[in-house]
Coordinates of C-alpha atoms in Angstrom, one line a residue:
X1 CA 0.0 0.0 0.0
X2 CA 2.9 2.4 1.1
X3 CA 4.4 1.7 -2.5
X4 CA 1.4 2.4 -4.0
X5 CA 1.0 5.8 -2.1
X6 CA 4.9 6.6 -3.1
X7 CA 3.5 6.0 -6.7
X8 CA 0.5 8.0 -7.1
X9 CA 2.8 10.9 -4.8
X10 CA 5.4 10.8 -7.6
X11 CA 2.8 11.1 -10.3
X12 CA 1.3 13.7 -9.2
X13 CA 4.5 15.8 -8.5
X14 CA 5.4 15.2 -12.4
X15 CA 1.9 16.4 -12.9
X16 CA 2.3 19.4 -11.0
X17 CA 5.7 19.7 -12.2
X18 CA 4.9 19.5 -16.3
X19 CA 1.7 22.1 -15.1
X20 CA 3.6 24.5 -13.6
X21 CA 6.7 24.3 -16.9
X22 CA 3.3 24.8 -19.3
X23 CA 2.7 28.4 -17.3
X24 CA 5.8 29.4 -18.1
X25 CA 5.7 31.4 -20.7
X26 CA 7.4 30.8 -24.5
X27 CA 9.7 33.9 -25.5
X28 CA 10.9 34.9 -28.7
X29 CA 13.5 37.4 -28.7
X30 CA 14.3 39.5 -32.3
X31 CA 17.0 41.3 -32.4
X32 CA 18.3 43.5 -35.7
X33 CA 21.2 44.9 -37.0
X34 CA 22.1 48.8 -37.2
X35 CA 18.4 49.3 -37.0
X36 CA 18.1 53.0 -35.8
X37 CA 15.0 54.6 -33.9
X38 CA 13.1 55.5 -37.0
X39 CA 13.5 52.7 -39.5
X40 CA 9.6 51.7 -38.5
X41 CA 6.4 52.9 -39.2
X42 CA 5.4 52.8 -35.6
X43 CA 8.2 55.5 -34.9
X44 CA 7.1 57.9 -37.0
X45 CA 8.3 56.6 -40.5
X46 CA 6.4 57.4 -43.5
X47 CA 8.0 55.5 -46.0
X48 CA 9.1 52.5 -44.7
X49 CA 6.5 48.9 -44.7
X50 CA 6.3 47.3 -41.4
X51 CA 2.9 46.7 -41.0
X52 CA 3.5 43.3 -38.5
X53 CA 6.0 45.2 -35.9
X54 CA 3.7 48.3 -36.4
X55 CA 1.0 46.0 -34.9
X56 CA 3.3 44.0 -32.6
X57 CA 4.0 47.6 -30.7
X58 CA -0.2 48.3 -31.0
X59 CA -1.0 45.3 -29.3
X60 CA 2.0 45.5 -26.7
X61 CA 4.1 47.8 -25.3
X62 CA 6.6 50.3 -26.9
X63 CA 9.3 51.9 -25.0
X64 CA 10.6 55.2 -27.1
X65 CA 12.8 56.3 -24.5
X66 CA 15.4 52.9 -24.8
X67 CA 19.3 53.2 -25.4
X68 CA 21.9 50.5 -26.0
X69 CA 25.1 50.3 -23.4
X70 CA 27.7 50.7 -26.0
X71 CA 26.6 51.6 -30.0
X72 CA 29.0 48.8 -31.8
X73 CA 27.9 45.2 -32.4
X74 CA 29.7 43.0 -30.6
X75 CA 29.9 45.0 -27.0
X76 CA 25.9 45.8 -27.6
X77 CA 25.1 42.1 -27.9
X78 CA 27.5 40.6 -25.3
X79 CA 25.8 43.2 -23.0
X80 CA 22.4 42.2 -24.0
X81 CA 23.4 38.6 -23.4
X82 CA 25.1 39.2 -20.1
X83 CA 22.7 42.3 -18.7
X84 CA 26.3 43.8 -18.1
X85 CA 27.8 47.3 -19.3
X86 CA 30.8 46.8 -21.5
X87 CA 33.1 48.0 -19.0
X88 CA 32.0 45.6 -16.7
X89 CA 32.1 42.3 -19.0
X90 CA 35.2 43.9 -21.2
X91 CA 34.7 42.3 -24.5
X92 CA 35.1 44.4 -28.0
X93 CA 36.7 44.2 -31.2
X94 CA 39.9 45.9 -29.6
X95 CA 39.8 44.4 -26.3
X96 CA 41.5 40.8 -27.2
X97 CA 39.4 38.9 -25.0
X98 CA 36.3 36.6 -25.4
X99 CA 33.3 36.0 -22.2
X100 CA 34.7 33.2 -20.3
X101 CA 32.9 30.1 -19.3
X102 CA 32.3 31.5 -15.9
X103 CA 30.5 34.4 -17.1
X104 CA 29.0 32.5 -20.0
X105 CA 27.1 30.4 -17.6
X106 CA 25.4 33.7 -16.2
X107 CA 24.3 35.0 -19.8
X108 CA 20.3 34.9 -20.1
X109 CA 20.5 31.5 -22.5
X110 CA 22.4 29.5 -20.1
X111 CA 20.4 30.4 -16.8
X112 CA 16.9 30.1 -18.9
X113 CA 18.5 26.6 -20.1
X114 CA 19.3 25.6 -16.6
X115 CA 15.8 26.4 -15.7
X116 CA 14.4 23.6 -18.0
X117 CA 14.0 25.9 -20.7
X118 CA 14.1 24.4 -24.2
X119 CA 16.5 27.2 -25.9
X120 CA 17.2 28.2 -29.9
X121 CA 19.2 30.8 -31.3
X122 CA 19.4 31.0 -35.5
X123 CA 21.2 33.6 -37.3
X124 CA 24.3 36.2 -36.1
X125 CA 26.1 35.4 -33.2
X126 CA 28.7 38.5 -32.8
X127 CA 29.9 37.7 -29.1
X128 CA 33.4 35.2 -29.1
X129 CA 32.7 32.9 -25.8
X130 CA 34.9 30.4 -24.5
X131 CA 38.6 29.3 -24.7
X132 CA 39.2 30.2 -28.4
X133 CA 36.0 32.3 -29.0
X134 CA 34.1 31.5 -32.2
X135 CA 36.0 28.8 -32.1
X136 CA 35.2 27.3 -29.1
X137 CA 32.1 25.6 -30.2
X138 CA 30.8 26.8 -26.4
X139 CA 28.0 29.1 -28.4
X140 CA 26.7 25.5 -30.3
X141 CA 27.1 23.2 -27.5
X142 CA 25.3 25.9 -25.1
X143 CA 21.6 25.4 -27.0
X144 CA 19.1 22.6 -27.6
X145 CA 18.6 24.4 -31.3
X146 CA 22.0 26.3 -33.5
X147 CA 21.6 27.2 -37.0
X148 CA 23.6 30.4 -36.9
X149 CA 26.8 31.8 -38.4
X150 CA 29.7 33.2 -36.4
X151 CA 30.4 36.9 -37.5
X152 CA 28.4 38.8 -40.4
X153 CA 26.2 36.5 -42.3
X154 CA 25.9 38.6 -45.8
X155 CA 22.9 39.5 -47.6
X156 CA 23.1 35.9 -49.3
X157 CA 24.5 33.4 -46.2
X158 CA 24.9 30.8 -48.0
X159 CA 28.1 32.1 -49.3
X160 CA 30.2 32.6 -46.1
X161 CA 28.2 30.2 -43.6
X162 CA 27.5 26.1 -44.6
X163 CA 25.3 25.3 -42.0
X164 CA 23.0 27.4 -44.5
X165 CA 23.5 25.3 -47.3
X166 CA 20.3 23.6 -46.7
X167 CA 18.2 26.1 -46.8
X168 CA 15.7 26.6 -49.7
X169 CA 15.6 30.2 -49.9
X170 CA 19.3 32.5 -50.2
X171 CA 18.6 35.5 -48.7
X172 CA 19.0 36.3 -45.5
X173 CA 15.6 37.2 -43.5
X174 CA 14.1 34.0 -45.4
X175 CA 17.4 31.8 -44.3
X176 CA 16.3 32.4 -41.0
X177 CA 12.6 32.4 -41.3
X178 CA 13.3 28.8 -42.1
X179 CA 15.1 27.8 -39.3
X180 CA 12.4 29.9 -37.4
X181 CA 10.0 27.2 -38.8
X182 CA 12.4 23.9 -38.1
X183 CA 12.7 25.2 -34.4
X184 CA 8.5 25.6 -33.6
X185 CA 7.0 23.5 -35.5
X186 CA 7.4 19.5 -35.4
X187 CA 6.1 19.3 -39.1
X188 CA 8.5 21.9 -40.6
X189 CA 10.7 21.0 -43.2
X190 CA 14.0 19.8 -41.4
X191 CA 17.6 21.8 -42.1
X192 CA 20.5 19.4 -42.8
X193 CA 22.6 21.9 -41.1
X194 CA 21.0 22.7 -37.8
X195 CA 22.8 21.3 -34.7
X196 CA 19.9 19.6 -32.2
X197 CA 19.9 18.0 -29.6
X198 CA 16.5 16.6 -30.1
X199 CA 15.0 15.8 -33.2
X200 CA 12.1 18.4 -32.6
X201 CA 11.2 20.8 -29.6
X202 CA 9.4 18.4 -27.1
X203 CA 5.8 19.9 -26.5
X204 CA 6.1 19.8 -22.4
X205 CA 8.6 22.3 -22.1
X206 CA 8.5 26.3 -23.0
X207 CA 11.2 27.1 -25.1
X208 CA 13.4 30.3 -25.7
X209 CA 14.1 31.3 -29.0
X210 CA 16.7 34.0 -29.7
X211 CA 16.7 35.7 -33.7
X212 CA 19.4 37.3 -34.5
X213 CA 19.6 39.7 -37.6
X214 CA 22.7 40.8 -39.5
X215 CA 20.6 43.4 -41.3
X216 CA 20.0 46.2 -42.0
X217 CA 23.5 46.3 -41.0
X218 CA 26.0 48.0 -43.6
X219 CA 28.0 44.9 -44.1
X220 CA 25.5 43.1 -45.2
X221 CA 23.1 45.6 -47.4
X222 CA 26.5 46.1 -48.9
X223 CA 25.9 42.8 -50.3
X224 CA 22.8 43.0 -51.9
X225 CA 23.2 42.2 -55.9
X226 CA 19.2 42.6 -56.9
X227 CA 19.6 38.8 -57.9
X228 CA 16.9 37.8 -60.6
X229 CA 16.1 35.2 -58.6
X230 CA 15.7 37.5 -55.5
X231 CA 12.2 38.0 -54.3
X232 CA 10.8 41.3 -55.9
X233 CA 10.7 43.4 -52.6
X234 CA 14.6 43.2 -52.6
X235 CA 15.0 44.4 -56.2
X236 CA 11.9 47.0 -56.7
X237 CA 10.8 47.8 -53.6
X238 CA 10.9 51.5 -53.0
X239 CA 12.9 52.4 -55.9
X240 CA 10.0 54.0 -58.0
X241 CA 9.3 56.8 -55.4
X242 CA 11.4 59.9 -54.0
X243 CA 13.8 59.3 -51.3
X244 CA 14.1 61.6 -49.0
X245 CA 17.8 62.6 -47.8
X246 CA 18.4 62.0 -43.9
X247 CA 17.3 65.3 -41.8
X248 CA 20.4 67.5 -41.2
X249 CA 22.7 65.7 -44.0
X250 CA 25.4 66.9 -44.9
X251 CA 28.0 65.6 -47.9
X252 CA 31.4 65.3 -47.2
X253 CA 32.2 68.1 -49.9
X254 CA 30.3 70.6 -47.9
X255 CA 31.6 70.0 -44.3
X256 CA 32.8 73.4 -43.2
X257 CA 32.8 73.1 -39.4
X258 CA 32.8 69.4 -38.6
X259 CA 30.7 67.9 -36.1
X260 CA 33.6 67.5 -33.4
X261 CA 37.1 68.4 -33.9
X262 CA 39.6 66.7 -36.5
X263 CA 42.0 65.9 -33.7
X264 CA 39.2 64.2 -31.9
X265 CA 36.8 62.4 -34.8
X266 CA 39.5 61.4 -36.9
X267 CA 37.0 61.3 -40.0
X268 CA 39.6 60.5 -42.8
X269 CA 40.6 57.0 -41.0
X270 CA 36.8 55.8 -40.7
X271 CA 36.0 52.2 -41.9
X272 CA 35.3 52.8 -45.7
X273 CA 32.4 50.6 -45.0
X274 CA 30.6 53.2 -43.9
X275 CA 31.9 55.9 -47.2
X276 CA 28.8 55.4 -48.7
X277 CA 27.5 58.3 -46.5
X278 CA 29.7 61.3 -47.9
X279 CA 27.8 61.3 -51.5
X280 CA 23.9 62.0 -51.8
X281 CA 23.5 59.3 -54.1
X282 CA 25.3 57.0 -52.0
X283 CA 23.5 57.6 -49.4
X284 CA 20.1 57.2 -50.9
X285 CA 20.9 53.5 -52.7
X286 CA 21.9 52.4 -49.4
X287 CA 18.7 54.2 -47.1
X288 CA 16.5 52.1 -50.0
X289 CA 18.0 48.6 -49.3
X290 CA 17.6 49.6 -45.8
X291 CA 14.2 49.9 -46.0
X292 CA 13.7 46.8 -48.0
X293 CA 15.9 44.5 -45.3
X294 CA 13.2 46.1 -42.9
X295 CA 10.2 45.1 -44.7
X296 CA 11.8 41.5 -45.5
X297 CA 12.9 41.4 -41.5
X298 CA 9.0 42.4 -40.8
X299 CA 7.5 39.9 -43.0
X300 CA 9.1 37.3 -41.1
X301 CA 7.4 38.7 -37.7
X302 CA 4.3 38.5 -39.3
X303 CA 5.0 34.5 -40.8
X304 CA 6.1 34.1 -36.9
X305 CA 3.0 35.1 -35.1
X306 CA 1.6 33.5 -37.4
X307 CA 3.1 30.3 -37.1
X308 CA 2.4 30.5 -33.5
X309 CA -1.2 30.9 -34.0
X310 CA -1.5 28.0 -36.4
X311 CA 0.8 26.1 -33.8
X312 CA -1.7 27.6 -30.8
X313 CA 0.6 28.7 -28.6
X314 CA 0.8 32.5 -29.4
X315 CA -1.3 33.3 -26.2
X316 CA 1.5 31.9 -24.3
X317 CA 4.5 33.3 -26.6
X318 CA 5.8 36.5 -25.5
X319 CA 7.7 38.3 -28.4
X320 CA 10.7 41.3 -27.7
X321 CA 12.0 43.2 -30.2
X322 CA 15.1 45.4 -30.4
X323 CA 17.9 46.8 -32.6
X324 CA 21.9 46.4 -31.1
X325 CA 22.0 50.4 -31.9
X326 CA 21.9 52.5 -34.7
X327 CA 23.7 54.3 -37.4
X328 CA 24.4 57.7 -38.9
X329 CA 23.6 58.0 -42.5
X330 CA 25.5 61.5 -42.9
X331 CA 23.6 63.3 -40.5
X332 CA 25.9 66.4 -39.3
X333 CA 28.4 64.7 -41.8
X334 CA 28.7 61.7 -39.4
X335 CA 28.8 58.7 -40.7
X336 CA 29.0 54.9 -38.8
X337 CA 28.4 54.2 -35.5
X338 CA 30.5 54.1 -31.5
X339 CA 29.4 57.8 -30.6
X340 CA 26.8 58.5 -28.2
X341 CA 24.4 60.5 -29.5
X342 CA 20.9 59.4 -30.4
X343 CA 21.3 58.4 -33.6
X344 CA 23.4 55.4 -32.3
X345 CA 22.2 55.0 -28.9
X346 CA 18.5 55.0 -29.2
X347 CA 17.1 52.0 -30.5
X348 CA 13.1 50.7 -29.9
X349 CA 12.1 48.2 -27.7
X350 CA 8.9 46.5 -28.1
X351 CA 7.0 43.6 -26.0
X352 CA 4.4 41.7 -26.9
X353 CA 3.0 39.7 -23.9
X354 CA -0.4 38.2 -24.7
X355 CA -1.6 37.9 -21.3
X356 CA -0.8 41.7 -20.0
X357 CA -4.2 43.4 -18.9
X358 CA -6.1 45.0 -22.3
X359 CA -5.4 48.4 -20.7
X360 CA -1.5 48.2 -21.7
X361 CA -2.5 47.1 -25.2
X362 CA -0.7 49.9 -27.4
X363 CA 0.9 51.4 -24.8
X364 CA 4.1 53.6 -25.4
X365 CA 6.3 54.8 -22.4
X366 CA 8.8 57.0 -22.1
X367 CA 10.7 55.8 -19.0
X368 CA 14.6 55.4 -19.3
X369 CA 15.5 51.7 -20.2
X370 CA 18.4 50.3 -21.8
X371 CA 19.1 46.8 -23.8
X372 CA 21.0 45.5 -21.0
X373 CA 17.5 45.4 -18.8
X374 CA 16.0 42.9 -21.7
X375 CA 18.4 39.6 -19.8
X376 CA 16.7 39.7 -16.5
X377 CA 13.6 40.9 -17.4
X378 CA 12.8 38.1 -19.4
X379 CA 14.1 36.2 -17.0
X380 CA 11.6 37.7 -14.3
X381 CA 9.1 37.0 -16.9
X382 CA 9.7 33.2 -17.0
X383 CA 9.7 33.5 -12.7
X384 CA 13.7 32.8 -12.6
X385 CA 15.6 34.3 -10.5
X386 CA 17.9 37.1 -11.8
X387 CA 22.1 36.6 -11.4
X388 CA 23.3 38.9 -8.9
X389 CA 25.5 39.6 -11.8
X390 CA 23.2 41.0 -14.3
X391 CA 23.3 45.1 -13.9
X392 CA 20.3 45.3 -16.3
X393 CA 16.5 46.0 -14.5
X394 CA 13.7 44.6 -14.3
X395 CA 10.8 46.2 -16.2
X396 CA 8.5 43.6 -16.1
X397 CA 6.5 46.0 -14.2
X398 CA 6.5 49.0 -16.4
X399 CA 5.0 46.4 -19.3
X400 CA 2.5 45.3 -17.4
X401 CA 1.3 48.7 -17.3
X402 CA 3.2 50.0 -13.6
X403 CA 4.2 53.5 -13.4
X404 CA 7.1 52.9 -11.3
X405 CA 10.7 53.8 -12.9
X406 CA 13.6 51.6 -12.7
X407 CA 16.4 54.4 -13.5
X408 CA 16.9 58.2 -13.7
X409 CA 19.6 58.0 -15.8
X410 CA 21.1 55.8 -18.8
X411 CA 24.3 55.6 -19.4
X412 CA 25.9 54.8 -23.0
X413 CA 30.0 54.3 -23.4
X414 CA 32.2 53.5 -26.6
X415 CA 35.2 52.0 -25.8
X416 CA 36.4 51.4 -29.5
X417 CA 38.8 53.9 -29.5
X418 CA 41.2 52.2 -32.6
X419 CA 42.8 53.1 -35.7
X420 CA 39.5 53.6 -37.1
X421 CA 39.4 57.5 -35.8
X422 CA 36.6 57.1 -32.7
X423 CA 37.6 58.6 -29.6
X424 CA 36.6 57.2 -26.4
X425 CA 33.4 58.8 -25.2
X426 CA 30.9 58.1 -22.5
X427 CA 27.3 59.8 -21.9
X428 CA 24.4 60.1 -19.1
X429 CA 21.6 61.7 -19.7
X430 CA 17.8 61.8 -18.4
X431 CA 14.5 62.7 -19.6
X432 CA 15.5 66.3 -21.1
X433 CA 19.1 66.7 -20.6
X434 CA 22.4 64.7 -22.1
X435 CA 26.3 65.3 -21.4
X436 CA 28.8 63.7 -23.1
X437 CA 32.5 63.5 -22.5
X438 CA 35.6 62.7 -24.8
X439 CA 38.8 61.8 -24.3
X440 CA 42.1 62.3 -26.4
X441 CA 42.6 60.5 -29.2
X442 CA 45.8 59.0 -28.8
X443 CA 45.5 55.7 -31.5
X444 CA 47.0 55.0 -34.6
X445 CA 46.1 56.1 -38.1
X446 CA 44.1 53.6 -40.6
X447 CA 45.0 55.5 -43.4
X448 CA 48.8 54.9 -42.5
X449 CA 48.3 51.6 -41.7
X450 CA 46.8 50.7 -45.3
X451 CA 49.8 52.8 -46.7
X452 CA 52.4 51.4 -45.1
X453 CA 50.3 48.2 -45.7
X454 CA 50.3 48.5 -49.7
X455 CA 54.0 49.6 -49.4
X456 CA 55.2 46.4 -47.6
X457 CA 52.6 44.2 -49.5
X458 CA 51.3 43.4 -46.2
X459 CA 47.3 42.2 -46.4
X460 CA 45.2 45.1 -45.4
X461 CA 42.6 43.5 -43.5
X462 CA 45.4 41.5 -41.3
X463 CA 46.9 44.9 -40.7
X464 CA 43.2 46.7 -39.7
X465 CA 41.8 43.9 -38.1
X466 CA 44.3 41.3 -36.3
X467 CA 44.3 42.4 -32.6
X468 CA 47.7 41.7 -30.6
X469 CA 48.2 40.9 -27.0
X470 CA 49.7 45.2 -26.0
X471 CA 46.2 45.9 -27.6
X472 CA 44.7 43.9 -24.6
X473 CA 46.2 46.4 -21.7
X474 CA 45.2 49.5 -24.4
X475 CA 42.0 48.2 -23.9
X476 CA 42.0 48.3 -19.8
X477 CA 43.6 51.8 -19.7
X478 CA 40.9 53.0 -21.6
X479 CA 38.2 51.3 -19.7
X480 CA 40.1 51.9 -16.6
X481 CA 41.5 55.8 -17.2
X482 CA 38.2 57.5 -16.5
X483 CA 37.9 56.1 -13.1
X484 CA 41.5 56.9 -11.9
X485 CA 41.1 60.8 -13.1
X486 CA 41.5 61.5 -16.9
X487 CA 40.0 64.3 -17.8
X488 CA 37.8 65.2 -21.1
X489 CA 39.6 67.0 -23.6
X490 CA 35.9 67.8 -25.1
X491 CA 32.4 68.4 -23.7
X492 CA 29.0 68.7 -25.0
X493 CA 25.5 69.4 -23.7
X494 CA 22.3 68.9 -25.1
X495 CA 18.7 69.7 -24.2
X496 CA 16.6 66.6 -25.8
X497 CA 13.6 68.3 -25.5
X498 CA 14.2 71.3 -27.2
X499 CA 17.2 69.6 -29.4
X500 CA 16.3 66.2 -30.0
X501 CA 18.7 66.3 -32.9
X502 CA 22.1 67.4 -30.8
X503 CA 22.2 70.1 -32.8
X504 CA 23.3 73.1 -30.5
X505 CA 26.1 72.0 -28.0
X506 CA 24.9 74.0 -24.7
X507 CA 28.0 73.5 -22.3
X508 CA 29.6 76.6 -22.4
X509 CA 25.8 78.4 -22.0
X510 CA 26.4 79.5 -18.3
X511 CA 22.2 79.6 -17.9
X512 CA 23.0 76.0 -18.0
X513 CA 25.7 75.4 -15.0
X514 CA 23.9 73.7 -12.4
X515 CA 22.0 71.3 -15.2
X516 CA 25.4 70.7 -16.1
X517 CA 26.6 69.7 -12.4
X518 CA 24.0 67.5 -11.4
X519 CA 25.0 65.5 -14.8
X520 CA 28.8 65.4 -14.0
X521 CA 27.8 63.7 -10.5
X522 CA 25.2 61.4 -12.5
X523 CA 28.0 60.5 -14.7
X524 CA 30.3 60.0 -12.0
X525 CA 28.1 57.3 -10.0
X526 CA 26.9 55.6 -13.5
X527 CA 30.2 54.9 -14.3
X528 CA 31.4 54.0 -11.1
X529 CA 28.2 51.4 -11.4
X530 CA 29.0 50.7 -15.1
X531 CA 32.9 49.3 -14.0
X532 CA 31.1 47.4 -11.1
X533 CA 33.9 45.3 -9.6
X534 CA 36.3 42.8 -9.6
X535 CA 38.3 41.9 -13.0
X536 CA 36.1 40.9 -16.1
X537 CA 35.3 37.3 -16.3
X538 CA 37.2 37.0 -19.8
X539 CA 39.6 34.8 -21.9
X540 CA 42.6 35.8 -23.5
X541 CA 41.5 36.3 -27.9
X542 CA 44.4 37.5 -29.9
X543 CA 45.9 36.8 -33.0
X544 CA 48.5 36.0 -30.9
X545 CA 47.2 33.2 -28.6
X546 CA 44.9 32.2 -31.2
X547 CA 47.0 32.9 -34.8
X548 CA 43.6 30.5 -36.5
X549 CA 41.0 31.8 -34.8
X550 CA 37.8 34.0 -36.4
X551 CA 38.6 36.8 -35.0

């Protein structure tokens, strides 16, 4: 009889057990690629399609006031990943290091694996983790569901990533709209290439799927070739109506006073990736494959809700959408990214949770969050609890439709301070007011380097792009300096309210000293917060210690 008891006592805690893991909500997270504020019709663009995330933010919840932590791929993500600030994790392009195992195991995948969460991530991974970074294999071994590409993916994956090779369609948002497929639905046609652990996601458990875009990012609208065989939207759309140039452009040929000075922007060593902005034309091919990645990157939200409505489970699917930061098209004669003004920092967020009360249905709030609060509120939202690590908040509160603020201030940093002319820069700023600081400019000159490459018949990208192991303690000084007493060599001050463009630099206007004050001591404690403490939990990812690695 006891036996028998033991038995049914068992049963029912599996019962209760598989219960309670259906509660738990599904989450799909979407992130894109170089996606500033206003590439969506639900932020006040007029020209761009994106009727499915136009009605993703009218049926959830659309923060306009959200920033990034650092406006450069690879810090960005491995913040969003870790809920850290970059000088707190300390990986970059520059830095020489890749997230270590130990840190890796607090990143929002891991601890939502852990949890008994069934997890996915298809598309970019820009974030090196483990002993050898993309190398490693951590990234793939770390997930029920891979099919994803280490580094840029290309308009047409296919060429630069095999796991693609399967796939029946070669552009990119379709690439991954198929893998989106394999990893929901049971009955989807299966990819050769995907790495699974299990041959389909098992029905009992909620699952966590990450989407990672490489577009609209430069590198990859670059690519574009308006294919035949393309899909009409990439080779038509938007090309049979006026384009617009970006508000405030301004072509290289007609920069009088530049936006910062010479010493400090170094504008003649930026990537040429990012040339297309100096020339009207340029400018205007590249804003229309921009738009069309957007529309292609919003027809796949629309084929994944519905997907999950065919699959009936979108009432217990909640969807996030970001961008990793944005870009400058030539606005003020800027062009690129790693500055902290608006155009890079502020990104939208958007959250779709189907069983938030019908009152925060197509809400929009203003209240300061960042990309680093995404990790643990999702976390929160799947009732784990948060690593004491994560510096991220949690504003599960604000979407269901709370008034309470988690933060006064954000704070946004760029520690790629290289060859490639950005100086080191770091900004807090509230609701009206934003102060920025820069530091000397003390690195190297790209446009010697590819000299002195051409001249030596040394291969320019391995003199640009191969980091050495002095580069890893150039790294810590700049992350470090700020806190042990540098001083800016350049200031700026902007009213957002009044300037939401950063037009008019306001920090010698004495009217404005005690504005200016209260932000130096905001800066100083969100920094000081920022660097947290202890040494980052990194590996060692040179050329040096790794000559073969995909750096």
């Amino acid at each position: 009889m006891k036996n028998t008891f033991k038995i049914i006592a068992v049963c029912c805690s599996l019962f209760f057990m598989a219960a309670k893991a259906q509660e738990r909500p599904n989450i799909v997270f979407v992130l894109t690629d170089d996606q500033s504020y206003n590439l969506l019709g639900c932020t006040g663009n007029e020209i761009v399609e994106t009727p499915n995330i136009d009605k993703l933010a009218k049926e959830g919840v659309m923060f306009t006031n959200a920033h990034v932590s650092s406006a450069i791929c690879t810090p960005s993500r491995v913040s969003i990943l870790l809920g850290q600030y970059e000088r707190k994790h300390g990986v970059n392009f520059n830095s020489g290091t890749a997230v270590s195992d130990k840190a890796w195991e607090k990143s929002y995948p891991m601890v939502m694996r852990n949890a008994g969460y069934y997890t996915g991530w298809i598309g970019k991974n820009h974030a090196p983790v483990g002993e050898g970074g993309y190398d490693s294999g951590l990234m793939e071994k770390s997930f029920d569901y891979w099919y994803a590409g280490h580094g840029h993916l290309g308009f047409y994956p296919k060429d630069r990533h095999k796991i693609f090779n399967d796939a029946i369609a070669n552009t990119q948002p379709e690439v991954i709209n198929e893998g989106v497929d394999d990893f929901l639905d049971p009955n989807a046609r299966k990819l050769k290439g995907a790495i699974k652990f299990l041959e389909s996601r098992p029905l009992d458990k909620p699952f966590m799927l990450s989407i990672n875009f490489n577009l609209p990012h430069s590198a990859s609208t670059k690519t574009m070739k308006l294919k035949p065989t393309d899909d009409a939207l990439y080779r038509t759309k938007y090309r049979d109506i006026e384009i617009p140039l970006p508000e405030n452009y301004i072509a290289k040929k007609d920069i009088k006073t530049p936006k910062l000075p010479a010493d400090l922007l170094r504008a003649e060593d930026r990537q040429d990736g990012y040339n297309y902005s100096d020339t009207p034309k340029d400018v205007k091919e590249r804003y229309i494959r921009q738009l069309e990645a957007m529309t292609g990157i919003d027809r796949l939200v629309g084929n994944l809700r519905k997907k999950l409505k065919d699959l009936k489970i979108n009432k217990k699917t909640i969807i996030i959408f970001t961008s990793d930061h944005g870009l400058f098209m030539g606005e003020q004669g800027l062009g690129g990214k790693a500055l902290c003004y608006e155009k890079t920092t502020h990104v939208p967020i958007i959250v779709l949770d189907p069983k938030a009360k019908r009152k925060t249905r197509g809400m929009r709030s203003d209240a300061l969050v960042q990309t680093i609060d995404i990790a643990p509120t999702m976390l929160a939202m799947a009732g784990i609890e948060i690593p004491k690590e994560m510096q991220g908040k949690d504003i599960s509160n604000l979407i269901k439709g709370g008034n309470k603020e988690v933060r006064d201030y954000t704070y946004t940093e760029n520690l790629w301070s290289t060859h490639f002319g950005n100086p080191k820069c770091e900004a807090v700023q509230d609701k009206e007011w934003k102060y920025i600081r820069y530091y000397k400019n003390t690195t190297r000159s790209a446009t010697q380097e590819i000299k002195t490459a051409k001249a030596m018949g040394i291969p320019v990208n391995k003199m640009l792009y191969a980091v050495h192991d002095p580069d890893i303690a150039y790294y810590r000084h700049l992350a470090e300096s700020s806190l042990e007493g540098e001083q800016p060599v350049y200031e700026e001050l902007y009213n957002l309210k009044n300037d939401p463009n950063e037009l008019h630099n306001l920090i010698n206007n004495p009217k404005h000293t005690a504005v200016l004050h209260k932000l130096k001591a905001a800066w100083k404690r969100q920094i000081t917060y920022a660097r947290g403490k202890g040494t980052p939990a990194v590996y060692r990812y040179t050329n040096d210690s790794h000559p073969d690695g995909g750096h």
